[in-house]
Amino acid sequence: AFLQYLEPREDDEDQSLEIMLPGNHKHMFFERITDLHLKVICETLRQYAIYLEDIDLSYNELSDAGAEHLHSLIKRAPRLTGLNLMGNKIKSEGAQSLAEALKYCTNLQYLNLNGNKIKTNGAMMVTELLFTHDKLESLNLGNNKIDHDGVIGILSVLNSSNQTLVELNIDNPVYKTIC
């Protein structure tokens, strides 16, 4: 029954598809999306990826494997404007996979990876999007254990090439004292 609503119709060129499954929603709180669930979702929606405009999978149980499943869907979604993966368990490898897929999403306006575990390496891979994505207005990388080198790298990119970013969150960076 679900797929009948996803069938392309010739009379409607402005179709769009959103995936809204935030784990902190009252109906999802005890049944959060895992990597295995996401694999099934991505495989099911693969043929409709061209219609994808927004994905909210915040506060679920997604790891690097989930990011890899999303990679296969996102790279086929050129109309994607927003991706919210806040509060998952994605690390540097997952951030790299997402960054590679998001290169194809030139309409991306916001990206939220707050509260994952991408650290400095993952943040730098995502930050490379600022060179090519002239519509990206909001980038949230807070609470990801980004060190001072990562903060400097992010700010250098902003200083040299990006003129469209309006909001940048890099809350709670990791600073190491040198004595």
CSV table of N, CA and C in Angstrom, one decimal:
chain,number,residue,atom,x,y,z
A,1,ALA,N,0.8,-1.2,0.0
A,1,ALA,CA,0.0,0.0,0.0
A,1,ALA,C,0.9,1.3,0.0
A,2,PHE,N,2.0,1.2,0.7
A,2,PHE,CA,2.9,2.4,0.8
A,2,PHE,C,3.4,2.8,-0.6
A,3,LEU,N,3.8,1.8,-1.4
A,3,LEU,CA,4.4,2.1,-2.6
A,3,LEU,C,3.5,2.7,-3.6
A,4,GLN,N,2.2,2.5,-3.5
A,4,GLN,CA,1.2,3.1,-4.4
A,4,GLN,C,1.3,4.7,-4.4
A,5,TYR,N,1.7,5.2,-3.3
A,5,TYR,CA,1.8,6.7,-3.2
A,5,TYR,C,3.1,7.2,-3.8
A,6,LEU,N,4.0,6.3,-4.1
A,6,LEU,CA,5.3,6.7,-4.6
A,6,LEU,C,5.4,6.5,-6.1
A,7,GLU,N,4.4,6.0,-6.7
A,7,GLU,CA,4.4,5.8,-8.2
A,7,GLU,C,4.5,7.1,-8.9
A,8,PRO,N,5.4,7.3,-9.8
A,8,PRO,CA,5.5,8.5,-10.6
A,8,PRO,C,4.2,8.8,-11.4
A,9,ARG,N,3.8,10.0,-11.4
A,9,ARG,CA,2.6,10.3,-12.2
A,9,ARG,C,3.1,11.4,-13.3
A,10,GLU,N,2.6,11.2,-14.5
A,10,GLU,CA,3.0,12.1,-15.6
A,10,GLU,C,2.4,13.5,-15.4
A,11,ASP,N,1.3,13.6,-14.7
A,11,ASP,CA,0.6,14.9,-14.5
A,11,ASP,C,1.2,15.7,-13.4
A,12,ASP,N,2.2,15.2,-12.7
A,12,ASP,CA,2.8,16.0,-11.6
A,12,ASP,C,4.3,16.0,-11.6
A,13,GLU,N,4.9,17.0,-12.2
A,13,GLU,CA,6.3,17.1,-12.3
A,13,GLU,C,7.0,17.6,-11.0
A,14,ASP,N,6.2,18.2,-10.1
A,14,ASP,CA,6.7,18.7,-8.9
A,14,ASP,C,6.6,17.8,-7.7
A,15,GLN,N,6.7,16.5,-7.9
A,15,GLN,CA,6.6,15.6,-6.8
A,15,GLN,C,7.8,15.7,-6.0
A,16,SER,N,7.6,15.5,-4.7
A,16,SER,CA,8.8,15.5,-3.8
A,16,SER,C,8.5,14.4,-2.7
A,17,LEU,N,9.6,13.9,-2.2
A,17,LEU,CA,9.6,12.9,-1.2
A,17,LEU,C,10.5,13.3,0.0
A,18,GLU,N,9.9,13.1,1.2
A,18,GLU,CA,10.7,13.4,2.4
A,18,GLU,C,10.7,12.1,3.3
A,19,ILE,N,11.8,11.9,3.9
A,19,ILE,CA,11.9,10.8,4.9
A,19,ILE,C,12.0,11.4,6.2
A,20,MET,N,11.0,11.3,7.0
A,20,MET,CA,11.0,12.0,8.3
A,20,MET,C,10.7,10.9,9.4
A,21,LEU,N,11.8,10.4,10.0
A,21,LEU,CA,11.8,9.3,11.0
A,21,LEU,C,12.7,9.7,12.1
A,22,PRO,N,12.4,10.8,12.8
A,22,PRO,CA,13.3,11.2,13.9
A,22,PRO,C,13.1,10.2,15.1
A,23,GLY,N,14.1,9.7,15.7
A,23,GLY,CA,14.0,8.7,16.8
A,23,GLY,C,13.5,9.3,18.1
A,24,ASN,N,13.4,10.6,18.2
A,24,ASN,CA,12.9,11.2,19.4
A,24,ASN,C,11.4,11.6,19.3
A,25,HIS,N,10.8,11.2,18.2
A,25,HIS,CA,9.3,11.4,18.1
A,25,HIS,C,8.6,10.4,19.0
A,26,LYS,N,7.5,10.8,19.5
A,26,LYS,CA,6.8,9.9,20.5
A,26,LYS,C,6.4,8.6,20.0
A,27,HIS,N,6.2,8.4,18.7
A,27,HIS,CA,5.9,7.1,18.1
A,27,HIS,C,7.1,6.3,17.7
A,28,MET,N,8.3,6.9,17.8
A,28,MET,CA,9.5,6.2,17.4
A,28,MET,C,10.4,6.0,18.6
A,29,PHE,N,10.1,6.5,19.7
A,29,PHE,CA,11.1,6.6,20.8
A,29,PHE,C,11.6,5.2,21.2
A,30,PHE,N,10.8,4.2,21.2
A,30,PHE,CA,11.2,2.9,21.6
A,30,PHE,C,11.5,1.9,20.5
A,31,GLU,N,11.4,2.4,19.3
A,31,GLU,CA,11.6,1.7,18.0
A,31,GLU,C,12.4,2.5,17.1
A,32,ARG,N,13.6,2.8,17.5
A,32,ARG,CA,14.5,3.7,16.7
A,32,ARG,C,15.0,2.9,15.5
A,33,ILE,N,15.4,3.7,14.4
A,33,ILE,CA,15.9,3.1,13.2
A,33,ILE,C,17.3,2.6,13.4
A,34,THR,N,17.6,1.4,13.0
A,34,THR,CA,18.9,0.9,13.0
A,34,THR,C,19.5,0.8,11.6
A,35,ASP,N,20.8,0.4,11.5
A,35,ASP,CA,21.4,0.2,10.2
A,35,ASP,C,20.7,-0.8,9.3
A,36,LEU,N,20.2,-1.8,9.9
A,36,LEU,CA,19.5,-2.8,9.2
A,36,LEU,C,18.1,-2.3,8.6
A,37,HIS,N,17.4,-1.5,9.5
A,37,HIS,CA,16.2,-0.9,9.0
A,37,HIS,C,16.5,0.1,7.9
A,38,LEU,N,17.5,0.8,8.0
A,38,LEU,CA,17.9,1.8,7.0
A,38,LEU,C,18.3,1.2,5.7
A,39,LYS,N,18.9,0.0,5.8
A,39,LYS,CA,19.2,-0.7,4.5
A,39,LYS,C,17.9,-1.0,3.7
A,40,VAL,N,16.9,-1.5,4.4
A,40,VAL,CA,15.6,-1.9,3.8
A,40,VAL,C,15.0,-0.6,3.3
A,41,ILE,N,15.0,0.5,4.0
A,41,ILE,CA,14.4,1.7,3.6
A,41,ILE,C,15.1,2.2,2.3
A,42,CYS,N,16.4,2.2,2.3
A,42,CYS,CA,17.1,2.8,1.2
A,42,CYS,C,16.9,1.9,-0.1
A,43,GLU,N,16.9,0.6,0.1
A,43,GLU,CA,16.7,-0.3,-1.0
A,43,GLU,C,15.3,-0.1,-1.6
A,44,THR,N,14.3,0.1,-0.7
A,44,THR,CA,12.9,0.3,-1.1
A,44,THR,C,12.7,1.6,-1.9
A,45,LEU,N,13.4,2.7,-1.4
A,45,LEU,CA,13.2,4.0,-2.0
A,45,LEU,C,14.2,4.3,-3.1
A,46,ARG,N,15.1,3.4,-3.4
A,46,ARG,CA,16.2,3.7,-4.4
A,46,ARG,C,15.6,4.2,-5.7
A,47,GLN,N,14.5,3.6,-6.2
A,47,GLN,CA,14.0,4.1,-7.5
A,47,GLN,C,13.3,5.4,-7.5
A,48,TYR,N,13.0,5.9,-6.2
A,48,TYR,CA,12.3,7.2,-6.0
A,48,TYR,C,13.3,8.2,-5.5
A,49,ALA,N,14.6,7.9,-5.5
A,49,ALA,CA,15.6,8.9,-4.9
A,49,ALA,C,15.6,10.2,-5.6
A,50,ILE,N,15.3,10.3,-6.9
A,50,ILE,CA,15.3,11.5,-7.6
A,50,ILE,C,14.3,12.5,-7.1
A,51,TYR,N,13.3,12.0,-6.3
A,51,TYR,CA,12.2,12.9,-5.7
A,51,TYR,C,12.6,13.3,-4.3
A,52,LEU,N,13.6,12.8,-3.8
A,52,LEU,CA,14.0,13.1,-2.4
A,52,LEU,C,14.4,14.5,-2.2
A,53,GLU,N,13.8,15.2,-1.2
A,53,GLU,CA,14.2,16.6,-1.0
A,53,GLU,C,14.7,16.8,0.5
A,54,ASP,N,14.2,15.9,1.4
A,54,ASP,CA,14.6,16.1,2.8
A,54,ASP,C,14.6,14.8,3.5
A,55,ILE,N,15.7,14.6,4.3
A,55,ILE,CA,15.8,13.4,5.1
A,55,ILE,C,16.1,13.8,6.6
A,56,ASP,N,15.3,13.3,7.5
A,56,ASP,CA,15.5,13.5,8.9
A,56,ASP,C,15.5,12.1,9.6
A,57,LEU,N,16.7,11.7,9.9
A,57,LEU,CA,16.9,10.4,10.7
A,57,LEU,C,17.6,10.7,12.0
A,58,SER,N,17.3,11.9,12.6
A,58,SER,CA,18.0,12.3,13.8
A,58,SER,C,17.6,11.3,15.0
A,59,TYR,N,18.5,11.3,15.9
A,59,TYR,CA,18.3,10.5,17.2
A,59,TYR,C,17.9,9.1,17.0
A,60,ASN,N,18.5,8.4,16.0
A,60,ASN,CA,18.3,7.0,15.8
A,60,ASN,C,19.6,6.2,16.2
A,61,GLU,N,19.7,5.0,15.8
A,61,GLU,CA,20.8,4.2,16.1
A,61,GLU,C,21.7,3.9,14.9
A,62,LEU,N,22.0,4.9,14.1
A,62,LEU,CA,22.8,4.7,12.9
A,62,LEU,C,24.3,4.9,13.1
A,63,SER,N,25.0,4.0,12.5
A,63,SER,CA,26.5,4.0,12.5
A,63,SER,C,27.0,4.2,11.1
A,64,ASP,N,28.3,3.9,11.0
A,64,ASP,CA,29.0,4.0,9.7
A,64,ASP,C,28.3,3.1,8.6
A,65,ALA,N,27.8,2.0,9.0
A,65,ALA,CA,27.1,1.1,8.1
A,65,ALA,C,25.8,1.8,7.6
A,66,GLY,N,25.1,2.4,8.5
A,66,GLY,CA,23.9,3.2,8.1
A,66,GLY,C,24.3,4.3,7.1
A,67,ALA,N,25.4,5.0,7.4
A,67,ALA,CA,25.8,6.1,6.5
A,67,ALA,C,26.1,5.5,5.1
A,68,GLU,N,26.7,4.3,5.1
A,68,GLU,CA,27.0,3.7,3.8
A,68,GLU,C,25.7,3.4,3.0
A,69,HIS,N,24.7,2.9,3.7
A,69,HIS,CA,23.4,2.6,3.1
A,69,HIS,C,22.8,4.0,2.5
A,70,LEU,N,22.9,5.0,3.3
A,70,LEU,CA,22.4,6.3,2.9
A,70,LEU,C,23.2,6.8,1.7
A,71,HIS,N,24.5,6.5,1.6
A,71,HIS,CA,25.3,6.9,0.5
A,71,HIS,C,24.7,6.5,-0.8
A,72,SER,N,24.3,5.2,-0.9
A,72,SER,CA,23.7,4.7,-2.2
A,72,SER,C,22.4,5.4,-2.5
A,73,LEU,N,21.7,5.9,-1.6
A,73,LEU,CA,20.4,6.6,-1.9
A,73,LEU,C,20.7,8.1,-2.2
A,74,ILE,N,21.5,8.7,-1.4
A,74,ILE,CA,21.7,10.1,-1.5
A,74,ILE,C,22.4,10.5,-2.8
A,75,LYS,N,23.3,9.7,-3.3
A,75,LYS,CA,24.0,10.0,-4.5
A,75,LYS,C,23.1,10.0,-5.8
A,76,ARG,N,21.9,9.5,-5.6
A,76,ARG,CA,20.9,9.5,-6.6
A,76,ARG,C,19.8,10.5,-6.4
A,77,ALA,N,20.0,11.4,-5.4
A,77,ALA,CA,19.0,12.4,-5.0
A,77,ALA,C,19.5,13.8,-5.3
A,78,PRO,N,19.5,14.3,-6.5
A,78,PRO,CA,20.1,15.6,-6.8
A,78,PRO,C,19.2,16.8,-6.3
A,79,ARG,N,18.0,16.5,-5.9
A,79,ARG,CA,17.1,17.6,-5.4
A,79,ARG,C,17.2,17.7,-3.9
A,80,LEU,N,18.0,16.9,-3.2
A,80,LEU,CA,18.1,16.9,-1.8
A,80,LEU,C,18.5,18.3,-1.3
A,81,THR,N,17.7,18.8,-0.4
A,81,THR,CA,18.0,20.1,0.2
A,81,THR,C,18.4,20.0,1.7
A,82,GLY,N,18.0,19.0,2.4
A,82,GLY,CA,18.3,18.9,3.8
A,82,GLY,C,18.6,17.5,4.2
A,83,LEU,N,19.6,17.3,5.1
A,83,LEU,CA,19.9,16.1,5.7
A,83,LEU,C,20.2,16.3,7.2
A,84,ASN,N,19.4,15.6,8.0
A,84,ASN,CA,19.5,15.7,9.5
A,84,ASN,C,19.8,14.4,10.1
A,85,LEU,N,21.0,14.2,10.5
A,85,LEU,CA,21.5,12.9,11.1
A,85,LEU,C,22.0,13.2,12.6
A,86,MET,N,21.4,14.2,13.2
A,86,MET,CA,21.8,14.6,14.6
A,86,MET,C,21.6,13.4,15.5
A,87,GLY,N,22.6,13.2,16.5
A,87,GLY,CA,22.4,12.3,17.6
A,87,GLY,C,22.4,10.8,17.2
A,88,ASN,N,23.2,10.5,16.2
A,88,ASN,CA,23.4,9.1,15.9
A,88,ASN,C,24.8,8.6,16.3
A,89,LYS,N,25.3,7.6,15.7
A,89,LYS,CA,26.7,7.1,16.1
A,89,LYS,C,27.6,7.0,14.9
A,90,ILE,N,27.5,8.0,14.1
A,90,ILE,CA,28.3,8.0,12.9
A,90,ILE,C,29.7,8.5,13.2
A,91,LYS,N,30.7,7.8,12.7
A,91,LYS,CA,32.1,8.1,12.9
A,91,LYS,C,32.8,8.7,11.6
A,92,SER,N,34.1,8.9,11.6
A,92,SER,CA,34.8,9.5,10.5
A,92,SER,C,34.5,8.8,9.2
A,93,GLU,N,34.5,7.4,9.2
A,93,GLU,CA,34.3,6.7,7.9
A,93,GLU,C,32.9,6.9,7.4
A,94,GLY,N,31.9,7.0,8.2
A,94,GLY,CA,30.6,7.3,7.8
A,94,GLY,C,30.5,8.7,7.3
A,95,ALA,N,31.2,9.6,7.9
A,95,ALA,CA,31.1,11.0,7.4
A,95,ALA,C,31.8,11.1,6.1
A,96,GLN,N,32.8,10.4,5.8
A,96,GLN,CA,33.5,10.4,4.5
A,96,GLN,C,32.5,9.8,3.4
A,97,SER,N,31.8,8.8,3.8
A,97,SER,CA,30.9,8.2,2.8
A,97,SER,C,29.8,9.2,2.5
A,98,LEU,N,29.2,9.8,3.5
A,98,LEU,CA,28.2,10.8,3.3
A,98,LEU,C,28.7,12.0,2.5
A,99,ALA,N,29.9,12.5,2.8
A,99,ALA,CA,30.5,13.6,2.0
A,99,ALA,C,30.6,13.3,0.5
A,100,GLU,N,31.1,12.0,0.3
A,100,GLU,CA,31.2,11.6,-1.1
A,100,GLU,C,29.9,11.6,-1.9
A,101,ALA,N,28.8,11.1,-1.2
A,101,ALA,CA,27.5,11.1,-1.8
A,101,ALA,C,26.9,12.5,-2.0
A,102,LEU,N,27.2,13.3,-1.0
A,102,LEU,CA,26.6,14.7,-1.0
A,102,LEU,C,27.2,15.6,-2.1
A,103,LYS,N,28.3,15.1,-2.7
A,103,LYS,CA,28.9,15.9,-3.8
A,103,LYS,C,27.9,16.0,-5.0
A,104,TYR,N,27.0,15.0,-5.1
A,104,TYR,CA,26.0,15.0,-6.2
A,104,TYR,C,24.8,15.8,-5.8
A,105,CYS,N,24.7,16.3,-4.6
A,105,CYS,CA,23.5,17.0,-4.1
A,105,CYS,C,23.8,18.5,-4.1
A,106,THR,N,23.9,19.2,-5.2
A,106,THR,CA,24.3,20.6,-5.3
A,106,THR,C,23.2,21.5,-4.8
A,107,ASN,N,22.0,21.0,-4.5
A,107,ASN,CA,20.9,21.9,-3.9
A,107,ASN,C,20.9,21.8,-2.4
A,108,LEU,N,21.8,21.2,-1.8
A,108,LEU,CA,21.9,21.0,-0.4
A,108,LEU,C,21.9,22.4,0.3
A,109,GLN,N,21.0,22.6,1.2
A,109,GLN,CA,20.9,23.8,2.0
A,109,GLN,C,21.3,23.7,3.4
A,110,TYR,N,21.0,22.5,4.0
A,110,TYR,CA,21.4,22.3,5.4
A,110,TYR,C,21.9,20.9,5.7
A,111,LEU,N,22.8,20.8,6.5
A,111,LEU,CA,23.4,19.5,6.9
A,111,LEU,C,23.6,19.5,8.4
A,112,ASN,N,23.1,18.5,9.1
A,112,ASN,CA,23.2,18.5,10.6
A,112,ASN,C,23.8,17.1,11.0
A,113,LEU,N,25.0,17.2,11.5
A,113,LEU,CA,25.7,16.0,12.0
A,113,LEU,C,26.0,16.1,13.4
A,114,ASN,N,25.4,17.0,14.1
A,114,ASN,CA,25.6,17.3,15.5
A,114,ASN,C,25.4,16.1,16.4
A,115,GLY,N,26.3,15.9,17.3
A,115,GLY,CA,26.2,14.8,18.3
A,115,GLY,C,26.5,13.4,17.8
A,116,ASN,N,27.4,13.3,16.7
A,116,ASN,CA,27.8,12.1,16.3
A,116,ASN,C,29.3,11.9,16.8
A,117,LYS,N,30.1,11.1,16.1
A,117,LYS,CA,31.5,10.9,16.5
A,117,LYS,C,32.4,11.0,15.3
A,118,ILE,N,32.2,12.0,14.5
A,118,ILE,CA,32.9,12.1,13.3
A,118,ILE,C,34.4,12.7,13.5
A,119,LYS,N,34.6,13.3,14.6
A,119,LYS,CA,35.9,13.9,14.9
A,119,LYS,C,36.5,14.8,13.8
A,120,THR,N,37.7,15.2,13.9
A,120,THR,CA,38.3,16.1,13.0
A,120,THR,C,38.4,15.6,11.6
A,121,ASN,N,38.8,14.4,11.4
A,121,ASN,CA,38.9,13.8,10.0
A,121,ASN,C,37.6,13.9,9.3
A,122,GLY,N,36.5,13.4,9.9
A,122,GLY,CA,35.2,13.4,9.3
A,122,GLY,C,34.7,14.8,9.1
A,123,ALA,N,35.0,15.7,10.0
A,123,ALA,CA,34.5,17.1,9.8
A,123,ALA,C,35.2,17.8,8.6
A,124,MET,N,36.5,17.5,8.4
A,124,MET,CA,37.2,18.0,7.3
A,124,MET,C,36.7,17.5,6.0
A,125,MET,N,36.3,16.3,5.9
A,125,MET,CA,35.7,15.7,4.7
A,125,MET,C,34.4,16.4,4.4
A,126,VAL,N,33.6,16.6,5.4
A,126,VAL,CA,32.3,17.2,5.2
A,126,VAL,C,32.5,18.7,4.8
A,127,THR,N,33.5,19.3,5.4
A,127,THR,CA,33.8,20.7,5.1
A,127,THR,C,34.2,21.0,3.7
A,128,GLU,N,34.7,20.0,3.0
A,128,GLU,CA,35.1,20.1,1.6
A,128,GLU,C,33.9,20.5,0.8
A,129,LEU,N,32.7,20.2,1.2
A,129,LEU,CA,31.5,20.5,0.5
A,129,LEU,C,31.3,22.1,0.4
A,130,LEU,N,31.9,22.8,1.3
A,130,LEU,CA,31.8,24.2,1.2
A,130,LEU,C,32.5,24.8,0.0
A,131,PHE,N,33.4,24.1,-0.6
A,131,PHE,CA,34.1,24.6,-1.8
A,131,PHE,C,33.1,24.5,-3.0
A,132,THR,N,32.2,23.6,-3.0
A,132,THR,CA,31.4,23.3,-4.2
A,132,THR,C,29.9,23.6,-4.1
A,133,HIS,N,29.4,23.7,-2.9
A,133,HIS,CA,28.0,23.8,-2.7
A,133,HIS,C,27.7,25.3,-2.3
A,134,ASP,N,27.3,26.0,-3.3
A,134,ASP,CA,27.0,27.4,-3.2
A,134,ASP,C,25.6,27.7,-2.6
A,135,LYS,N,24.8,26.7,-2.3
A,135,LYS,CA,23.5,26.9,-1.7
A,135,LYS,C,23.5,26.4,-0.2
A,136,LEU,N,24.6,25.9,0.3
A,136,LEU,CA,24.6,25.4,1.7
A,136,LEU,C,24.6,26.6,2.6
A,137,GLU,N,23.6,26.7,3.4
A,137,GLU,CA,23.4,27.8,4.3
A,137,GLU,C,23.6,27.4,5.8
A,138,SER,N,23.4,26.2,6.2
A,138,SER,CA,23.6,25.8,7.6
A,138,SER,C,24.3,24.5,7.7
A,139,LEU,N,25.4,24.5,8.5
A,139,LEU,CA,26.2,23.3,8.7
A,139,LEU,C,26.4,23.2,10.2
A,140,ASN,N,25.9,22.0,10.7
A,140,ASN,CA,26.0,21.8,12.1
A,140,ASN,C,26.9,20.6,12.4
A,141,LEU,N,28.1,20.9,12.9
A,141,LEU,CA,29.1,19.9,13.3
A,141,LEU,C,29.4,19.8,14.8
A,142,GLY,N,28.6,20.4,15.6
A,142,GLY,CA,28.8,20.5,17.0
A,142,GLY,C,28.9,19.2,17.7
A,143,ASN,N,29.5,19.1,18.8
A,143,ASN,CA,29.6,17.9,19.7
A,143,ASN,C,30.1,16.7,18.9
A,144,ASN,N,31.2,16.9,18.1
A,144,ASN,CA,31.7,15.8,17.4
A,144,ASN,C,33.2,15.5,17.7
A,145,LYS,N,33.7,16.1,18.8
A,145,LYS,CA,35.1,16.0,19.2
A,145,LYS,C,36.1,16.4,18.1
A,146,ILE,N,35.8,17.6,17.6
A,146,ILE,CA,36.6,18.2,16.6
A,146,ILE,C,37.7,19.0,17.3
A,147,ASP,N,39.0,18.7,17.0
A,147,ASP,CA,40.1,19.4,17.7
A,147,ASP,C,40.4,20.8,17.1
A,148,HIS,N,41.4,21.4,17.7
A,148,HIS,CA,41.7,22.8,17.3
A,148,HIS,C,42.1,22.9,15.8
A,149,ASP,N,42.8,21.8,15.3
A,149,ASP,CA,43.2,21.8,13.9
A,149,ASP,C,42.0,21.7,13.0
A,150,GLY,N,41.0,21.0,13.4
A,150,GLY,CA,39.7,20.9,12.7
A,150,GLY,C,39.0,22.3,12.6
A,151,VAL,N,39.0,22.9,13.8
A,151,VAL,CA,38.3,24.3,13.8
A,151,VAL,C,39.0,25.2,12.9
A,152,ILE,N,40.4,25.2,12.9
A,152,ILE,CA,41.1,26.1,12.1
A,152,ILE,C,40.9,25.8,10.6
A,153,GLY,N,40.8,24.5,10.3
A,153,GLY,CA,40.6,24.1,8.9
A,153,GLY,C,39.2,24.5,8.4
A,154,ILE,N,38.2,24.4,9.2
A,154,ILE,CA,36.9,24.8,8.8
A,154,ILE,C,36.8,26.3,8.6
A,155,LEU,N,37.4,27.0,9.5
A,155,LEU,CA,37.4,28.5,9.4
A,155,LEU,C,38.2,29.0,8.2
A,156,SER,N,39.3,28.2,7.9
A,156,SER,CA,40.1,28.6,6.7
A,156,SER,C,39.3,28.4,5.4
A,157,VAL,N,38.5,27.4,5.3
A,157,VAL,CA,37.6,27.2,4.1
A,157,VAL,C,36.6,28.3,4.0
A,158,LEU,N,36.0,28.7,5.2
A,158,LEU,CA,35.0,29.8,5.1
A,158,LEU,C,35.7,31.1,4.7
A,159,ASN,N,36.9,31.3,5.2
A,159,ASN,CA,37.6,32.6,4.9
A,159,ASN,C,38.0,32.7,3.4
A,160,SER,N,38.3,31.5,2.8
A,160,SER,CA,38.8,31.5,1.5
A,160,SER,C,37.8,31.4,0.3
A,161,SER,N,36.7,30.7,0.6
A,161,SER,CA,35.9,30.3,-0.6
A,161,SER,C,34.4,30.4,-0.4
A,162,ASN,N,33.9,30.3,0.8
A,162,ASN,CA,32.4,30.2,0.9
A,162,ASN,C,31.8,31.5,1.3
A,163,GLN,N,30.8,31.9,0.5
A,163,GLN,CA,30.1,33.2,0.8
A,163,GLN,C,28.6,33.0,1.2
A,164,THR,N,28.1,31.7,1.2
A,164,THR,CA,26.7,31.5,1.4
A,164,THR,C,26.4,31.0,2.7
A,165,LEU,N,27.3,30.4,3.5
A,165,LEU,CA,27.0,29.8,4.7
A,165,LEU,C,26.6,30.9,5.7
A,166,VAL,N,25.4,30.7,6.3
A,166,VAL,CA,24.8,31.6,7.3
A,166,VAL,C,25.0,31.1,8.7
A,167,GLU,N,24.9,29.8,8.9
A,167,GLU,CA,25.0,29.2,10.2
A,167,GLU,C,26.0,28.1,10.2
A,168,LEU,N,26.9,28.2,11.2
A,168,LEU,CA,27.9,27.2,11.4
A,168,LEU,C,28.0,26.9,12.9
A,169,ASN,N,27.8,25.6,13.3
A,169,ASN,CA,27.9,25.2,14.7
A,169,ASN,C,29.0,24.2,14.8
A,170,ILE,N,30.0,24.6,15.6
A,170,ILE,CA,31.1,23.7,16.0
A,170,ILE,C,31.3,23.7,17.5
A,171,ASP,N,30.1,23.6,18.2
A,171,ASP,CA,30.1,23.6,19.6
A,171,ASP,C,30.9,22.5,20.2
A,172,ASN,N,31.5,22.8,21.4
A,172,ASN,CA,32.2,21.8,22.2
A,172,ASN,C,33.4,21.1,21.4
A,173,PRO,N,34.3,21.9,20.9
A,173,PRO,CA,35.5,21.3,20.3
A,173,PRO,C,36.4,20.7,21.4
A,174,VAL,N,37.3,19.9,21.0
A,174,VAL,CA,38.2,19.3,21.9
A,174,VAL,C,39.5,20.1,21.9
A,175,TYR,N,39.9,20.6,23.0
A,175,TYR,CA,41.2,21.4,23.1
A,175,TYR,C,42.1,20.6,24.0
A,176,LYS,N,43.3,20.4,23.5
A,176,LYS,CA,44.4,19.8,24.3
A,176,LYS,C,45.4,20.8,24.7
A,177,THR,N,45.7,20.8,26.0
A,177,THR,CA,46.7,21.8,26.4
A,177,THR,C,48.1,21.2,26.2
A,178,ILE,N,49.0,22.1,25.8
A,178,ILE,CA,50.4,21.7,25.6
A,178,ILE,C,51.2,22.3,26.7
A,179,CYS,N,51.8,21.5,27.5
A,179,CYS,CA,52.6,22.1,28.6
A,179,CYS,C,54.1,21.6,28.5
